[in-house]
PDB file of C-alpha atoms and ligand atoms in Angstrom:
ATOM      1  CA  UNK G   1      15.536  -1.229 -26.815  1.00  0.00           C
ATOM      2  CA  UNK G   2      14.475  -4.922 -28.063  1.00  0.00           C
ATOM      3  CA  UNK G   3      11.749  -5.749 -29.946  1.00  0.00           C
ATOM      4  CA  UNK G   4       9.491  -7.288 -27.533  1.00  0.00           C
ATOM      5  CA  UNK G   5      10.496  -5.034 -25.222  1.00  0.00           C
ATOM      6  CA  UNK G   6       9.348  -2.105 -27.600  1.00  0.00           C
ATOM      7  CA  UNK G   7       5.333  -4.635 -28.064  1.00  0.00           C
ATOM      8  CA  UNK G   8       4.849  -4.967 -24.772  1.00  0.00           C
ATOM      9  CA  UNK G   9       5.699  -0.980 -24.194  1.00  0.00           C
ATOM     10  CA  UNK G  10       3.121  -0.316 -27.509  1.00  0.00           C
ATOM     11  CA  UNK G  11       0.589  -2.517 -26.288  1.00  0.00           C
ATOM     12  CA  UNK G  12       0.727  -1.162 -22.778  1.00  0.00           C
ATOM     13  CA  UNK G  13       0.359   2.837 -24.349  1.00  0.00           C
ATOM     14  CA  UNK G  14      -2.356   1.458 -26.516  1.00  0.00           C
ATOM     15  CA  UNK G  15      -4.162  -0.553 -22.602  1.00  0.00           C
ATOM     16  CA  UNK G  16      -3.976   2.832 -21.721  1.00  0.00           C
ATOM     17  CA  UNK G  17      -5.087   4.760 -24.502  1.00  0.00           C
ATOM     18  CA  UNK G  18      -8.164   2.321 -24.846  1.00  0.00           C
ATOM     19  CA  UNK G  19      -8.918   2.464 -21.158  1.00  0.00           C
ATOM     20  CA  UNK G  20      -7.387   5.195 -18.993  1.00  0.00           C
ATOM     21  CA  UNK G  21      -6.853   4.000 -15.837  1.00  0.00           C
ATOM     22  CA  UNK G  22      -8.764   7.185 -13.122  1.00  0.00           C
ATOM     23  CA  UNK G  23     -10.230   9.029 -16.229  1.00  0.00           C
ATOM     24  CA  UNK G  24     -13.295  10.302 -14.092  1.00  0.00           C
ATOM     25  CA  UNK G  25     -14.002  14.237 -12.963  1.00  0.00           C
ATOM     26  CA  UNK G  26     -13.824  14.103  -8.526  1.00  0.00           C
ATOM     27  CA  UNK G  27     -15.840  16.250  -6.126  1.00  0.00           C
ATOM     28  CA  UNK G  28     -13.960  17.581  -3.433  1.00  0.00           C
ATOM     29  CA  UNK G  29     -10.218  17.653  -4.572  1.00  0.00           C
ATOM     30  CA  UNK G  30      -7.523  19.603  -3.126  1.00  0.00           C
ATOM     31  CA  UNK G  31      -5.682  20.346  -5.834  1.00  0.00           C
ATOM     32  CA  UNK G  32      -6.749  20.727  -9.960  1.00  0.00           C
ATOM     33  CA  UNK G  33      -5.801  22.761 -12.426  1.00  0.00           C
ATOM     34  CA  UNK G  34      -6.332  22.321 -16.370  1.00  0.00           C
ATOM     35  CA  UNK G  35      -3.170  21.787 -19.283  1.00  0.00           C
ATOM     36  CA  UNK G  36      -3.110  22.610 -23.282  1.00  0.00           C
ATOM     37  CA  UNK G  37      -1.385  21.328 -25.587  1.00  0.00           C
ATOM     38  CA  UNK G  38      -1.947  23.645 -28.712  1.00  0.00           C
ATOM     39  CA  UNK G  39       0.964  22.014 -30.731  1.00  0.00           C
ATOM     40  CA  UNK G  40      -1.469  18.343 -30.578  1.00  0.00           C
ATOM     41  CA  UNK G  41      -4.851  18.999 -28.632  1.00  0.00           C
ATOM     42  CA  UNK G  42      -5.115  17.505 -25.734  1.00  0.00           C
ATOM     43  CA  UNK G  43      -6.982  18.783 -23.058  1.00  0.00           C
ATOM     44  CA  UNK G  44      -6.294  17.455 -19.665  1.00  0.00           C
ATOM     45  CA  UNK G  45      -7.756  18.399 -15.972  1.00  0.00           C
ATOM     46  CA  UNK G  46      -5.691  16.645 -13.363  1.00  0.00           C
ATOM     47  CA  UNK G  47      -7.478  16.263 -10.177  1.00  0.00           C
ATOM     48  CA  UNK G  48      -5.304  14.986  -6.570  1.00  0.00           C
ATOM     49  CA  UNK G  49      -6.533  14.708  -2.830  1.00  0.00           C
ATOM     50  CA  UNK G  50      -3.427  15.030  -0.709  1.00  0.00           C
ATOM     51  CA  UNK G  51      -3.717  14.332   2.653  1.00  0.00           C
ATOM     52  CA  UNK G  52      -0.547  14.911   5.437  1.00  0.00           C
ATOM     53  CA  UNK G  53       1.692  14.952   2.009  1.00  0.00           C
ATOM     54  CA  UNK G  54       0.209  12.206   0.527  1.00  0.00           C
ATOM     55  CA  UNK G  55      -1.548  11.865  -3.060  1.00  0.00           C
ATOM     56  CA  UNK G  56      -4.581  10.340  -1.059  1.00  0.00           C
ATOM     57  CA  UNK G  57      -6.226   9.629  -4.463  1.00  0.00           C
ATOM     58  CA  UNK G  58      -5.777  11.714  -8.228  1.00  0.00           C
ATOM     59  CA  UNK G  59      -7.812  11.332 -11.343  1.00  0.00           C
ATOM     60  CA  UNK G  60      -7.827  13.308 -14.200  1.00  0.00           C
ATOM     61  CA  UNK G  61     -10.476  14.282 -16.975  1.00  0.00           C
ATOM     62  CA  UNK G  62      -9.296  14.731 -21.225  1.00  0.00           C
ATOM     63  CA  UNK G  63      -6.691  14.039 -22.882  1.00  0.00           C
ATOM     64  CA  UNK G  64      -6.165  13.313 -25.869  1.00  0.00           C
ATOM     65  CA  UNK G  65      -3.776  11.601 -28.577  1.00  0.00           C
ATOM     66  CA  UNK G  66      -3.023   7.680 -27.652  1.00  0.00           C
ATOM     67  CA  UNK G  67       0.305   8.945 -26.038  1.00  0.00           C
ATOM     68  CA  UNK G  68      -1.274  11.960 -24.346  1.00  0.00           C
ATOM     69  CA  UNK G  69      -4.062   9.676 -22.808  1.00  0.00           C
ATOM     70  CA  UNK G  70      -1.948   6.662 -22.220  1.00  0.00           C
ATOM     71  CA  UNK G  71       1.144   9.734 -20.200  1.00  0.00           C
ATOM     72  CA  UNK G  72      -2.083  10.859 -18.147  1.00  0.00           C
ATOM     73  CA  UNK G  73      -3.159   7.453 -16.829  1.00  0.00           C
ATOM     74  CA  UNK G  74      -0.228   5.818 -16.630  1.00  0.00           C
ATOM     75  CA  UNK G  75       0.414   8.807 -14.406  1.00  0.00           C
ATOM     76  CA  UNK G  76      -2.452   8.422 -12.066  1.00  0.00           C
ATOM     77  CA  UNK G  77      -0.857   5.031 -11.402  1.00  0.00           C
ATOM     78  CA  UNK G  78       2.111   5.931 -10.531  1.00  0.00           C
ATOM     79  CA  UNK G  79       1.227   9.189  -8.476  1.00  0.00           C
ATOM     80  CA  UNK G  80      -1.273   7.064  -6.267  1.00  0.00           C
ATOM     81  CA  UNK G  81       0.083   6.542  -1.992  1.00  0.00           C
ATOM     82  CA  UNK G  82       3.250   8.334  -3.241  1.00  0.00           C
ATOM     83  CA  UNK G  83       4.824  11.321  -1.378  1.00  0.00           C
ATOM     84  CA  UNK G  84       4.551  14.697  -2.879  1.00  0.00           C
ATOM     85  CA  UNK G  85       8.237  15.676  -2.244  1.00  0.00           C
ATOM     86  CA  UNK G  86       9.019  12.658  -4.865  1.00  0.00           C
ATOM     87  CA  UNK G  87       7.170  13.956  -7.331  1.00  0.00           C
ATOM     88  CA  UNK G  88       9.176  16.395  -8.826  1.00  0.00           C
ATOM     89  CA  UNK G  89      11.832  13.986  -8.714  1.00  0.00           C
ATOM     90  CA  UNK G  90       9.069  11.270 -10.023  1.00  0.00           C
ATOM     91  CA  UNK G  91       8.757  14.357 -12.992  1.00  0.00           C
ATOM     92  CA  UNK G  92      12.904  14.963 -13.679  1.00  0.00           C
ATOM     93  CA  UNK G  93      13.151  11.039 -14.572  1.00  0.00           C
ATOM     94  CA  UNK G  94      10.205  11.182 -16.285  1.00  0.00           C
ATOM     95  CA  UNK G  95      10.971  13.962 -18.640  1.00  0.00           C
ATOM     96  CA  UNK G  96      14.307  12.723 -18.912  1.00  0.00           C
ATOM     97  CA  UNK G  97      13.846   9.376 -20.110  1.00  0.00           C
ATOM     98  CA  UNK G  98      11.114  10.623 -22.717  1.00  0.00           C
ATOM     99  CA  UNK G  99      13.771  13.302 -24.256  1.00  0.00           C
ATOM    100  CA  UNK G 100      17.936  12.702 -24.125  1.00  0.00           C
ATOM    101  CA  UNK G 101      17.036   8.979 -22.280  1.00  0.00           C
ATOM    102  CA  UNK G 102      19.839   9.419 -19.370  1.00  0.00           C
ATOM    103  CA  UNK G 103      17.737   8.753 -16.173  1.00  0.00           C
ATOM    104  CA  UNK G 104      19.826   9.630 -13.316  1.00  0.00           C
ATOM    105  CA  UNK G 105      17.783   6.544 -11.649  1.00  0.00           C
ATOM    106  CA  UNK G 106      16.506   8.475  -8.394  1.00  0.00           C
ATOM    107  CA  UNK G 107      13.435   7.357  -8.391  1.00  0.00           C
ATOM    108  CA  UNK G 108      11.724   4.469  -9.700  1.00  0.00           C
ATOM    109  CA  UNK G 109       9.477   4.865 -13.648  1.00  0.00           C
ATOM    110  CA  UNK G 110       8.311   1.018 -12.685  1.00  0.00           C
ATOM    111  CA  UNK G 111       5.726   0.734 -15.839  1.00  0.00           C
ATOM    112  CA  UNK G 112       5.915   4.758 -16.942  1.00  0.00           C
ATOM    113  CA  UNK G 113       9.173   3.634 -18.813  1.00  0.00           C
ATOM    114  CA  UNK G 114       6.709   2.389 -21.004  1.00  0.00           C
ATOM    115  CA  UNK G 115       6.833   5.942 -23.356  1.00  0.00           C
ATOM    116  CA  UNK G 116      10.883   5.866 -23.727  1.00  0.00           C
ATOM    117  CA  UNK G 117      10.315   5.814 -27.419  1.00  0.00           C
ATOM    118  CA  UNK G 118       8.548   8.928 -27.200  1.00  0.00           C
ATOM    119  CA  UNK G 119      11.872  10.161 -27.329  1.00  0.00           C
ATOM    120  CA  UNK G 120      11.933   8.701 -30.553  1.00  0.00           C
ATOM    121  CA  UNK G 121       9.514  11.071 -31.367  1.00  0.00           C
ATOM    122  CA  UNK G 122      10.625  15.492 -30.716  1.00  0.00           C
ATOM    123  CA  UNK G 123       7.476  15.925 -31.754  1.00  0.00           C
ATOM    124  CA  UNK G 124       5.400  13.510 -28.867  1.00  0.00           C
ATOM    125  CA  UNK G 125       7.118  14.859 -26.116  1.00  0.00           C
ATOM    126  CA  UNK G 126       4.390  17.450 -25.255  1.00  0.00           C
ATOM    127  CA  UNK G 127       2.211  15.093 -25.047  1.00  0.00           C
ATOM    128  CA  UNK G 128       3.809  12.285 -23.246  1.00  0.00           C
ATOM    129  CA  UNK G 129       4.765  15.566 -20.015  1.00  0.00           C
ATOM    130  CA  UNK G 130       1.227  17.885 -20.577  1.00  0.00           C
ATOM    131  CA  UNK G 131       0.006  15.328 -17.618  1.00  0.00           C
ATOM    132  CA  UNK G 132       2.657  16.319 -15.494  1.00  0.00           C
ATOM    133  CA  UNK G 133       2.931  20.374 -16.178  1.00  0.00           C
ATOM    134  CA  UNK G 134      -0.340  19.983 -15.216  1.00  0.00           C
ATOM    135  CA  UNK G 135      -0.273  17.832 -11.791  1.00  0.00           C
ATOM    136  CA  UNK G 136       2.803  20.015 -10.949  1.00  0.00           C
ATOM    137  CA  UNK G 137       0.366  23.475 -12.099  1.00  0.00           C
ATOM    138  CA  UNK G 138      -2.280  21.484  -9.395  1.00  0.00           C
ATOM    139  CA  UNK G 139       0.443  21.086  -7.429  1.00  0.00           C
ATOM    140  CA  UNK G 140       1.319  24.687  -7.270  1.00  0.00           C
ATOM    141  CA  UNK G 141      -1.991  26.300  -6.705  1.00  0.00           C
ATOM    142  CA  UNK G 142      -1.355  27.985  -9.711  1.00  0.00           C
ATOM    143  CA  UNK G 143      -5.497  29.424 -11.216  1.00  0.00           C
ATOM    144  CA  UNK G 144      -4.469  29.694 -14.741  1.00  0.00           C
ATOM    145  CA  UNK G 145      -5.118  26.795 -17.444  1.00  0.00           C
ATOM    146  CA  UNK G 146      -0.873  25.606 -18.095  1.00  0.00           C
ATOM    147  CA  UNK G 147       0.056  25.081 -21.247  1.00  0.00           C
ATOM    148  CA  UNK G 148       3.146  23.958 -23.529  1.00  0.00           C
ATOM    149  CA  UNK G 149       2.740  26.238 -25.916  1.00  0.00           C
TER     150      UNK G 149
HETATM  151 ZN1  LIG A   1      -0.162  14.016 -28.330  1.00  0.00          ZN
END
């Protein structure tokens, strides 16, 4: 990764940490779940409004460290207007990005690529994926909070 690109990604993460997008409670959400990452102390709640298999709206509450908060914020931006059936391949792609860096290229990550640097810090992977695990729990209708541990 070039130094310039790295700087740009760091700015994007910092911006989403300082001013998270879509961070508010959602009343009447069709799906919601809570997730915790005890290792770092990150806590998020994810809300979804799904209609006809499309994510019409998505929001989150909570956060934690810069990576967990920015990842949740970037995730909400990436999900709006997306089909529910596309979520799994997007998550798989993102998971590869933050772990082994070998993205199979089945989904366009866009701004989510800003978190690519996380793979150099294995302890941060759970921070980056917390919102996504919580999203999966919301989609699966699980009642109990998910935990990365
Ligand atoms: Zn964290």
